[in-house]
XYZ file of C-alpha atoms in Angstrom:
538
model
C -123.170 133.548 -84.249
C -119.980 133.340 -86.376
C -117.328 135.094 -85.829
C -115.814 136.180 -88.295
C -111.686 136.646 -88.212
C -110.474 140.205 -88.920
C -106.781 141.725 -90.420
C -104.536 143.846 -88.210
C -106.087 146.888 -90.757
C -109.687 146.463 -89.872
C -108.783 145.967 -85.955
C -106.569 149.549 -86.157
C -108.861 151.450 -89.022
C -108.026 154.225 -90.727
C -107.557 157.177 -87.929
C -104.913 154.848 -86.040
C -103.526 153.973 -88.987
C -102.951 157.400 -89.767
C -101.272 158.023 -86.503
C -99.573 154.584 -87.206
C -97.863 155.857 -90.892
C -97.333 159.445 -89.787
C -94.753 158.321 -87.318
C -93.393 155.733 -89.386
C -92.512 158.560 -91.682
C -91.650 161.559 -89.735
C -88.590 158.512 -88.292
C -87.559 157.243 -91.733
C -87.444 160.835 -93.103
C -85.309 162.284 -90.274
C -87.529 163.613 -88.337
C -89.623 166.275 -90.408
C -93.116 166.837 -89.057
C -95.469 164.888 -91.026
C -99.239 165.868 -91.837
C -101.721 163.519 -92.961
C -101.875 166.168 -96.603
C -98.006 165.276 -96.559
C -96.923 163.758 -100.012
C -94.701 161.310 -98.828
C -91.941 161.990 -102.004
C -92.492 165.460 -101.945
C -90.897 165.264 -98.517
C -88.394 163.757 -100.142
C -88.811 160.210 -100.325
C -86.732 157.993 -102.672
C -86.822 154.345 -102.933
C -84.294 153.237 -100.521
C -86.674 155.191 -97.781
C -89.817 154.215 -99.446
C -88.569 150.208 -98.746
C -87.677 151.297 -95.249
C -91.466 152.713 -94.913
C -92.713 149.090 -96.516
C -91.001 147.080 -94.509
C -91.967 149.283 -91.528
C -95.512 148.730 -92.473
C -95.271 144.863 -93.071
C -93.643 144.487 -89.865
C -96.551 145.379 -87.699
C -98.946 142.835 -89.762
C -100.387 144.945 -92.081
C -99.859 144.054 -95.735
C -98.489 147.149 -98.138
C -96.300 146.950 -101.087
C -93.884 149.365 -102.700
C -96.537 150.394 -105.627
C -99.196 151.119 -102.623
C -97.170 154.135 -101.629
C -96.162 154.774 -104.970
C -100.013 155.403 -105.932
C -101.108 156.532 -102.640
C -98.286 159.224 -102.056
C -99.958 160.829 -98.718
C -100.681 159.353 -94.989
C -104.411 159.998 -95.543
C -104.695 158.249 -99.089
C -102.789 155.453 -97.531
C -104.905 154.854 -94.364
C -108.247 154.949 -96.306
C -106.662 152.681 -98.997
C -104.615 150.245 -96.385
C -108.187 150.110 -94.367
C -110.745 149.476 -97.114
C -108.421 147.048 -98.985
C -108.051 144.947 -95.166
C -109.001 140.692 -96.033
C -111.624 139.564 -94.407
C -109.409 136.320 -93.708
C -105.840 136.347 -93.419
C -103.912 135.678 -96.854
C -102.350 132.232 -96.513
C -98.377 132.592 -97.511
C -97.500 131.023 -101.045
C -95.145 128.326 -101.146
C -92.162 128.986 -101.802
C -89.259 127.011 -104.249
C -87.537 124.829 -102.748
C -84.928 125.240 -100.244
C -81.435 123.720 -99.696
C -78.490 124.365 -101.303
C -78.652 125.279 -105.567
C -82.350 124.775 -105.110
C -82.998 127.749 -107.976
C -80.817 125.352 -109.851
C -81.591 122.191 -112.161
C -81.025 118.825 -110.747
C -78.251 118.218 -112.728
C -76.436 121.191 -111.500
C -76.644 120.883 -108.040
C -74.797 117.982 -107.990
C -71.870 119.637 -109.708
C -71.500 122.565 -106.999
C -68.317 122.493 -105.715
C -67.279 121.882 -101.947
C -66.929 125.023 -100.175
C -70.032 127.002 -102.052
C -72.383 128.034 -99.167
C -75.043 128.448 -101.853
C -75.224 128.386 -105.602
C -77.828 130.694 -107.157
C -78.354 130.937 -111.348
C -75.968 134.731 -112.337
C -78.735 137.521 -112.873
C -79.118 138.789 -116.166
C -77.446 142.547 -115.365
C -74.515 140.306 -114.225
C -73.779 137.989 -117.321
C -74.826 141.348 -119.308
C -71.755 143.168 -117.580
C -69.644 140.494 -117.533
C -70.467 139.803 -121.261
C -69.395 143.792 -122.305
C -66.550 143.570 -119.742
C -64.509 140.408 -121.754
C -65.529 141.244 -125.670
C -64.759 144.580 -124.813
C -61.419 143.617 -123.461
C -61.048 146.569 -120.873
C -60.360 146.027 -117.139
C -61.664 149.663 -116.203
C -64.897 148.931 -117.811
C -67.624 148.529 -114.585
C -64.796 148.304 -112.573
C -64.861 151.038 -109.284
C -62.677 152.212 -106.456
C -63.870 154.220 -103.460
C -61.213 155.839 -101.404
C -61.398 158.180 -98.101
C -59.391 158.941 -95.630
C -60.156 158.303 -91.737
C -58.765 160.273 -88.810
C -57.920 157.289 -86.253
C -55.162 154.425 -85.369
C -54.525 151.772 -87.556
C -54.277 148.341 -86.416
C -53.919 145.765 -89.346
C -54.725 142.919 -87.444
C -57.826 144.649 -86.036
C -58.790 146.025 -89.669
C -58.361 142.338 -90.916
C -60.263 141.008 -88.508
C -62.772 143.825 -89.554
C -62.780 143.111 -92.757
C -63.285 138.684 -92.594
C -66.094 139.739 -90.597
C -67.141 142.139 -93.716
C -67.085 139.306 -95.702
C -68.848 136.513 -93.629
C -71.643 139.150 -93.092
C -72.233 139.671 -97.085
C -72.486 137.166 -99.375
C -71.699 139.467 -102.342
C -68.010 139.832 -101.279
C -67.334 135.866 -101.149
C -69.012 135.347 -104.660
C -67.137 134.158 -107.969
C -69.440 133.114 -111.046
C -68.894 130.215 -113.342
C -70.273 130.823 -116.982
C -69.428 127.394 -118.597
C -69.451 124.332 -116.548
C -73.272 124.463 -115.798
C -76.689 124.616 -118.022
C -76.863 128.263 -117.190
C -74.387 131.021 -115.666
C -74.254 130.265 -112.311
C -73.098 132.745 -109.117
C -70.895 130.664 -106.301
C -70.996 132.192 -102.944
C -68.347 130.544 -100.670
C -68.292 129.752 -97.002
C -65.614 132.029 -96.393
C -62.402 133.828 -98.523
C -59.105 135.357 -97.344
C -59.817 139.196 -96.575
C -58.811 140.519 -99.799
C -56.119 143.167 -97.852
C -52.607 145.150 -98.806
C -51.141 147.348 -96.116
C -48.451 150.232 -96.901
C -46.767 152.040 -93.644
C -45.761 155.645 -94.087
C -43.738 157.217 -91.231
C -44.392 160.718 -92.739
C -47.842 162.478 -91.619
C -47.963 164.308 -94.299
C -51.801 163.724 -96.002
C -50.608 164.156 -99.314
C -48.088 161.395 -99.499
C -50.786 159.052 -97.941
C -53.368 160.433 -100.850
C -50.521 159.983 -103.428
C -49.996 156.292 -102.827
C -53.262 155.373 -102.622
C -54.598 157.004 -105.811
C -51.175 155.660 -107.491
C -52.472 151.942 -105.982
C -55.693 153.006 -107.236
C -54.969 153.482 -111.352
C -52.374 150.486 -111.020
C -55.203 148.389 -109.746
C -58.058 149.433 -112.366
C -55.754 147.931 -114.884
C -55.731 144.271 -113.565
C -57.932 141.886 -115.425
C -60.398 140.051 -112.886
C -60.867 136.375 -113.240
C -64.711 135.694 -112.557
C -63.760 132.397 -111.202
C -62.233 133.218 -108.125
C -63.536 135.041 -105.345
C -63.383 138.166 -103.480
C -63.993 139.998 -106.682
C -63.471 142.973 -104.703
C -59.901 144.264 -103.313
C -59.325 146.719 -100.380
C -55.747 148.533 -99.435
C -54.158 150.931 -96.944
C -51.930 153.244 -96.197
C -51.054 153.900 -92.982
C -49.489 156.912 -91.369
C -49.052 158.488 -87.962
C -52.522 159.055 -86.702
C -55.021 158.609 -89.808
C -55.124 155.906 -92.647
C -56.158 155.957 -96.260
C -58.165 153.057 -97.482
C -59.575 152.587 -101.140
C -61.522 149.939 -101.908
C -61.831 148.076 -105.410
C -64.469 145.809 -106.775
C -66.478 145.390 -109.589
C -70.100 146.332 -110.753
C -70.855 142.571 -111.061
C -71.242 141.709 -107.212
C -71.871 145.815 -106.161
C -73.913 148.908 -106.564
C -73.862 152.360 -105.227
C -75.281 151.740 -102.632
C -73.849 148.549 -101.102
C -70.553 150.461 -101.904
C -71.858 152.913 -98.841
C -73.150 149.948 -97.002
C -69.879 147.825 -97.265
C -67.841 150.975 -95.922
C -70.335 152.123 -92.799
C -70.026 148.163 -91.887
C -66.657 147.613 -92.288
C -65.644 151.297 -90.060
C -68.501 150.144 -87.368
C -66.526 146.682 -87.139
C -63.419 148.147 -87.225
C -64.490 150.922 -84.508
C -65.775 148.910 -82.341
C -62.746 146.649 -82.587
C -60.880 149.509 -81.395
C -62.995 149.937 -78.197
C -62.573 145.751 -77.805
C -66.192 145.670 -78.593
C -68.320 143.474 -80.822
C -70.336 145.006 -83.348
C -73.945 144.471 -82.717
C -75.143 145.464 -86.892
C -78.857 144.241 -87.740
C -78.709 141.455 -90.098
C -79.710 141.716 -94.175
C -82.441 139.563 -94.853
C -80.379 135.913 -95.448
C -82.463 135.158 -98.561
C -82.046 138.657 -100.519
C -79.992 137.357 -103.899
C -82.482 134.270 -104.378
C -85.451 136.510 -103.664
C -84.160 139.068 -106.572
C -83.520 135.899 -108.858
C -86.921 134.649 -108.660
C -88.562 138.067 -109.301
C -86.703 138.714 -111.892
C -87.176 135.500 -113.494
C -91.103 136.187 -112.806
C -90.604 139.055 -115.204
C -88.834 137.462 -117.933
C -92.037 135.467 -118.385
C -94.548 138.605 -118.175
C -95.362 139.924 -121.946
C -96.558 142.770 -119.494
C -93.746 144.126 -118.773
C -91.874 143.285 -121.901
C -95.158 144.982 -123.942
C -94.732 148.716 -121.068
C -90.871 149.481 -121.947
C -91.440 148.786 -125.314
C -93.988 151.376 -125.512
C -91.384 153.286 -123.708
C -88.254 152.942 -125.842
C -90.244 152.881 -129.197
C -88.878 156.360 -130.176
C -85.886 157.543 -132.820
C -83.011 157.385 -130.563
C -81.241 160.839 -129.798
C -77.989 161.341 -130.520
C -76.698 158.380 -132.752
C -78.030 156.944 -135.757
C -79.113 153.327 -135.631
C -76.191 150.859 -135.688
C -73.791 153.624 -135.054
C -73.208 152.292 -131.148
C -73.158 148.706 -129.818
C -71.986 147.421 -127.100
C -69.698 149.233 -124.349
C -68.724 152.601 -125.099
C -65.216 154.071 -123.787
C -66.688 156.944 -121.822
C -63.445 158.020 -120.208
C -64.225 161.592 -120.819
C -66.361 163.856 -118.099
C -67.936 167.509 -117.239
C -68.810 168.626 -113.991
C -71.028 171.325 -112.542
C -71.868 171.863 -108.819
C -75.174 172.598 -107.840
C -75.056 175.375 -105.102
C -77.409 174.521 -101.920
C -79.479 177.606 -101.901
C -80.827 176.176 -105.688
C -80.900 172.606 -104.191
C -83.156 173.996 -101.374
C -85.593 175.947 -103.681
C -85.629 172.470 -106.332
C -86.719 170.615 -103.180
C -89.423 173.789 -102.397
C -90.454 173.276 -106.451
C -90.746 169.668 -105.903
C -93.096 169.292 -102.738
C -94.980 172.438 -104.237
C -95.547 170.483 -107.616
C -96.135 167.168 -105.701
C -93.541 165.627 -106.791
C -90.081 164.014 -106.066
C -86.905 166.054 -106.136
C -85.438 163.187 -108.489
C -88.681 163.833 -110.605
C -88.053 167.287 -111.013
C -84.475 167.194 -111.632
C -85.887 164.412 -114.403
C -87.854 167.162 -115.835
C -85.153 169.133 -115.625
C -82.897 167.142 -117.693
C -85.591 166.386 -120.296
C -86.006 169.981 -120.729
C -81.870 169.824 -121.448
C -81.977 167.453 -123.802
C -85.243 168.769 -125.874
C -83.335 172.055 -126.224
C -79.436 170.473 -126.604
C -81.068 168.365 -129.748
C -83.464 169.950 -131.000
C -86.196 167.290 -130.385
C -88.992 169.160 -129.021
C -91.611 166.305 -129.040
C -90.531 163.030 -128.228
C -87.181 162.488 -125.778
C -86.237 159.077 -124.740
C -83.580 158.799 -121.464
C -82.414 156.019 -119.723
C -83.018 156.519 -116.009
C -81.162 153.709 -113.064
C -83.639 152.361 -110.999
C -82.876 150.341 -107.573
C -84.645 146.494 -107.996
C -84.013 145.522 -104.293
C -86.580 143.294 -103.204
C -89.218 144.164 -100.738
C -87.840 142.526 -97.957
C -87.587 143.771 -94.323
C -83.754 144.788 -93.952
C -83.404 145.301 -98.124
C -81.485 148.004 -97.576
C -78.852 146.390 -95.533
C -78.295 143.986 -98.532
C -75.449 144.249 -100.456
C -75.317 143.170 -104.590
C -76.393 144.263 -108.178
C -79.753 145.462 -107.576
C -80.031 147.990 -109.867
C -81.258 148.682 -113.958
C -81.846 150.612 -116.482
C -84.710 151.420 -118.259
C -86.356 153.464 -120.190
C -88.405 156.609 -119.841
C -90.481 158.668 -122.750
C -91.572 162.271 -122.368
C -93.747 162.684 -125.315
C -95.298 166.330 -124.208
C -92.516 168.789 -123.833
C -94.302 171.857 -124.398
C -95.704 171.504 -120.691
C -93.956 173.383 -117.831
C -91.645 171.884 -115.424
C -93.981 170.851 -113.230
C -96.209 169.550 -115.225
C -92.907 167.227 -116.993
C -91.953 166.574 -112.972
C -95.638 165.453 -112.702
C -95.167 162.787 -115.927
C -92.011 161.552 -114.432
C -93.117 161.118 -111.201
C -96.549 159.100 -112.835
C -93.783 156.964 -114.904
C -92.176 155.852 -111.936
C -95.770 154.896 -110.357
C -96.747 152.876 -113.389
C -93.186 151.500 -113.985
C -92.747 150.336 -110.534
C -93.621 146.437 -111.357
C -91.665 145.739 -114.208
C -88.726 147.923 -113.250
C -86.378 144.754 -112.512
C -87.345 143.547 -116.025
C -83.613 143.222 -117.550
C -82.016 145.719 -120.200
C -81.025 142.917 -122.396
C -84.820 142.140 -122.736
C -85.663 145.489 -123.640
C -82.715 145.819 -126.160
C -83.665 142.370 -127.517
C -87.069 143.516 -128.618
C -86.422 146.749 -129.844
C -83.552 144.863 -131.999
C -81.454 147.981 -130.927
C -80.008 150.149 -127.835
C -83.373 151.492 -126.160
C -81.679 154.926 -125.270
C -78.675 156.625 -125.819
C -78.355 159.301 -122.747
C -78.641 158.082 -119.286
C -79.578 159.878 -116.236
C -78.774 158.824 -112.921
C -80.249 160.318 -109.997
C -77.928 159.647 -106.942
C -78.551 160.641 -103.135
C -76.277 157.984 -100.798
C -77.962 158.819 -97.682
C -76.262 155.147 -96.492
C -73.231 157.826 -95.742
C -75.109 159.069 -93.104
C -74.964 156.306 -90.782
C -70.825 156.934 -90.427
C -72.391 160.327 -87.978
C -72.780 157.376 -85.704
C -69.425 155.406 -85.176
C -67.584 156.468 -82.652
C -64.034 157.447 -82.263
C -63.532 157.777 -86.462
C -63.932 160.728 -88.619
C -63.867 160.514 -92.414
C -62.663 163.102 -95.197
C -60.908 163.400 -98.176
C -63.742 161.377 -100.568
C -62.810 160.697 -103.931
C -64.473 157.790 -106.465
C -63.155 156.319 -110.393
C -65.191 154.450 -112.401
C -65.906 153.797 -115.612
C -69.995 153.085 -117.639
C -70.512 151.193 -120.598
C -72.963 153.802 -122.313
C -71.841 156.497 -124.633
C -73.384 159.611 -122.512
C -74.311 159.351 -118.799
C -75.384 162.146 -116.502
C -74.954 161.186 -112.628
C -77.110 163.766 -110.130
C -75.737 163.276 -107.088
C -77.046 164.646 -104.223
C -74.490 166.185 -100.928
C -71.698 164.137 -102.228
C -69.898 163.381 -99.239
C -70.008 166.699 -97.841
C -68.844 168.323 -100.991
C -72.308 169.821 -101.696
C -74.360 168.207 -105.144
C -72.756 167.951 -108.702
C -73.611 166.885 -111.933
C -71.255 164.643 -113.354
C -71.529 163.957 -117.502
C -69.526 161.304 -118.417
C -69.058 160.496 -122.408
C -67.078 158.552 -125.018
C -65.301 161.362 -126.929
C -64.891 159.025 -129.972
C -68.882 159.637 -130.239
C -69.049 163.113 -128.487
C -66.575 166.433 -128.338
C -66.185 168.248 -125.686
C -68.159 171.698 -126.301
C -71.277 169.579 -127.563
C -71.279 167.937 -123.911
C -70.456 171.067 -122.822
C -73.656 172.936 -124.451
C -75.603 170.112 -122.791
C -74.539 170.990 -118.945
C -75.195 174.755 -120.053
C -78.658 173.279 -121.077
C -79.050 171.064 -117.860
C -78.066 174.210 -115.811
C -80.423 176.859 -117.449
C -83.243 174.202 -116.963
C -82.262 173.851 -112.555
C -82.243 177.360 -112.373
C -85.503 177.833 -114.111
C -87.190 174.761 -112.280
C -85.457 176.256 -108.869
C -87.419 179.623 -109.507
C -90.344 177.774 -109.805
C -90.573 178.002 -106.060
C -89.076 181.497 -105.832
């Protein structure tokens, strides 16, 4: 008799798989009980948990991808999917490019990489897009962020630098500089090692205001430099020290950084630094060593798909909303902004909404702001919104990377009459069916439309990264505060328990475009629509 060789799926089936993704789960979603009915986003999954629950998955032999759980939402659709799509032989891997040093790079090239340059990977097109508005635009603020805190513990400098070089070994990201002109394409250099990119002030007073004084005065003198691409860190960090705590802020810019490597860099830089103080080494798990060059190739992959190109432009093929064609190019001065808080007993019953509708809290508060903008406009049957998507690659340890790996894209709700839920429900479909092209870049989008695909972007922000600083020992961190400026005209950022200061909506806007009490009717809009969503549930 043959015998026949069989997957890791068909040797567990379906009922141990079950068990199998139930606890997978109930540990990457802290700890809720999980039934095999459970929709996995209605628990509230996002993506940065969703690649945790891949990689989870993939680790114990068993193929899954990211747009498995995206279409098969609950443990017991999973199982039965995972199981009855099990190979009866083993996949053999694909080969890969080639490795070495600048292998993503033409021959010529490689030989002009500089002495120093660990590796030499081709710029991705979000980074010579932001560099490209950054320099005709001629403003240093533009893309350009600071993150400051303040932590209750001793500062040693030497310690903190020593922190800090190890910060930078650990990530490529912070020892990269990019070179636009001396190669056949923009190029990113990642050198073997930089200088810790640190200034130090001493205060002898305790009092916390003079420490938060200096540093936000460091912090507007130091959004005003210009940053020369060609020389790395591209990324600055200072101090100031007084009896007993220390204020740090940390500068870099949107080329080499997202959100949420902002939260990684800091919980990895205070565990170093922690366990520094203890005379301890750090013992972090390692980001997966071939993240960047993994991102470069998918995204290149894309660029060559008239798939993808052919799904956002059914997406984006809509009048735009708030500015007539040719009335905004380029980056936009949004240096104005309007907040709202979102109070936690409405947060609660959105997240009771969501899992009752099936769907994701981001979904819902998606709905949510497409109900805004129907009523703030007037459009009541076709809204176009940008919405930021994370592009990480599905890697084991993805989430520990740090980089751009982020876009913008956009999303069409052509049936506003429905309820909230049912608009959650379309959002939460868009996000299934947009999952493989969502690393497809803006520029492409834009270039086919032959104008801006959207005008109003939403931003849907929940840092649970933050999370892991419960876990260092001896430091405690307060006083939160962020600057930053985007490049589009109107952008609405959701973000979710901002460091302990509950949720907020933050609208930020070019008043050159926009005055104040038209933004303002918006956020009454965007309000009215979370409360009515929120009683959904009531």
């Amino acid at each position: 008799m043959n015998e026949r060789n069989t997957s890791p799926m068909e040797q567990t089936g379906a009922r141990d798989l079950t068990t199998l993704l139930t606890g997978i789960w109930s540990e990457r979603l802290g700890g809720q009980e999980v039934t095999p009915e459970d929709d996995f986003y209605a628990l509230g999954g996002d993506s940065l948990i969703a690649l945790r629950v891949v990689t989870d998955v993939q680790e114990q032999g068993i193929p899954m991808t990211l747009k498995d759980l995206l279409f098969h939402p609950t443990v017991a659709e999973l199982a039965e999917f995972l199981a009855a799509s099990a190979p009866a032989q083993p996949t053999a891997a694909a080969a890969g490019p080639a490795e070495g040093r600048g292998a993503l790079l033409d021959a010529g090239d490689r030989v002009l990489v500089p002495a120093g340059v660990a590796e030499a990977l081709p710029a991705s097109a979000l980074q010579v897009g932001i560099i490209y508005l950054c320099e005709t635009s001629g403003d240093p603020e533009l893309y350009h962020s600071i993150i400051g805190w303040e932590t209750v513990a001793d500062f040693d400098e030497n310690l903190f630098r020593e922190a800090l070089t190890e910060l930078c070994d650990r990530h490529a990201a912070l020892r990269t500089s990019f070179d636009l002109g001396t190669y056949s394409e923009s190029v990113q250099l990642q050198w073997a090692h930089v200088e810790p990119p640190l200034t130090v002030e001493h205060l002898g007073d305790d009092n916390p205001d003079k420490g938060r004084e200096s540093i936000r005065r460091w912090s507007r003198e130091g959004l005003t430099l210009p940053i020369d691409w060609s020389q790395a860190p591209l990324f600055r960090c200072h101090v100031v020290a007084q009896p007993g705590s220390f204020h740090v802020a940390i500068a870099s810019h949107h080329a080499i950084i997202d959100g949420w490597s902002y939260g990684r860099v800091i919980v990895d830089l205070l565990d170093l630094y922690a366990a520094k103080l203890r005379g301890e080494s750090a013992t972090l798990p390692e980001p997966p060593a071939t993240g960047e060059r993994d991102f470069i190739i998918a995204e290149r992959e894309l660029v060559a798909s008239g798939e993808a190109a052919d799904f956002w432009h059914r997406q984006a093929d809509s009048e735009p909303l708030l500015f007539a064609r040719g009335q905004f190019h380029g980056a936009a001065n949004a240096v104005a902004n309007v907040e709202f808080t979102v109070d936690g007993t409405v947060l609660d019953r959105l997240r009771t909404a969501a899992r009752t509708a099936g769907t994701s809290l981001k979904s819902l508060t998606l709905a949510a702001h497409a109900r805004a903008l129907s009523a703030w406009t007037g459009r009541g049957d076709d809204v176009v919104t940008g919405v930021v998507v994370n592009t990480r690659p599905e890697r084991p340890g993805a989430d520990l990377m740090v980089g751009l790996y982020l876009n913008t894209v956009p999303l069409r709700f052509d049936a506003l009459g429905a309820g909230l839920p049912e608009l959650a429900r379309q959002a939460h479909a868009w996000e299934r069916e947009s999952a493989p092209y969502r690393a497809l870049p803006l520029a492409r989008i834009e270039s086919r439309l032959g104008r801006p695909p959207f005008d109003v972007v939403f931003n849907y922000m929940n840092f649970h990264v933050y999370e892991d600083l419960d876990s260092v020992p001896g430091l405690e961190t307060r006083s939160w505060w962020v600057r930053g400026k985007p490049s589009f005209p109107f952008r609405v950022d959701f973000e979710v328990d901002a460091g302990g200061a509950g949720s907020r909506i933050s609208v930020a806007y070019d008043p050159a475009l926009l005055d104040e009490a038209r933004v303002q009717e918006y956020a009454r809009c965007f309000e009215a629509a979370l409360t009515a969503a929120a009683g959904e549930s009531a």
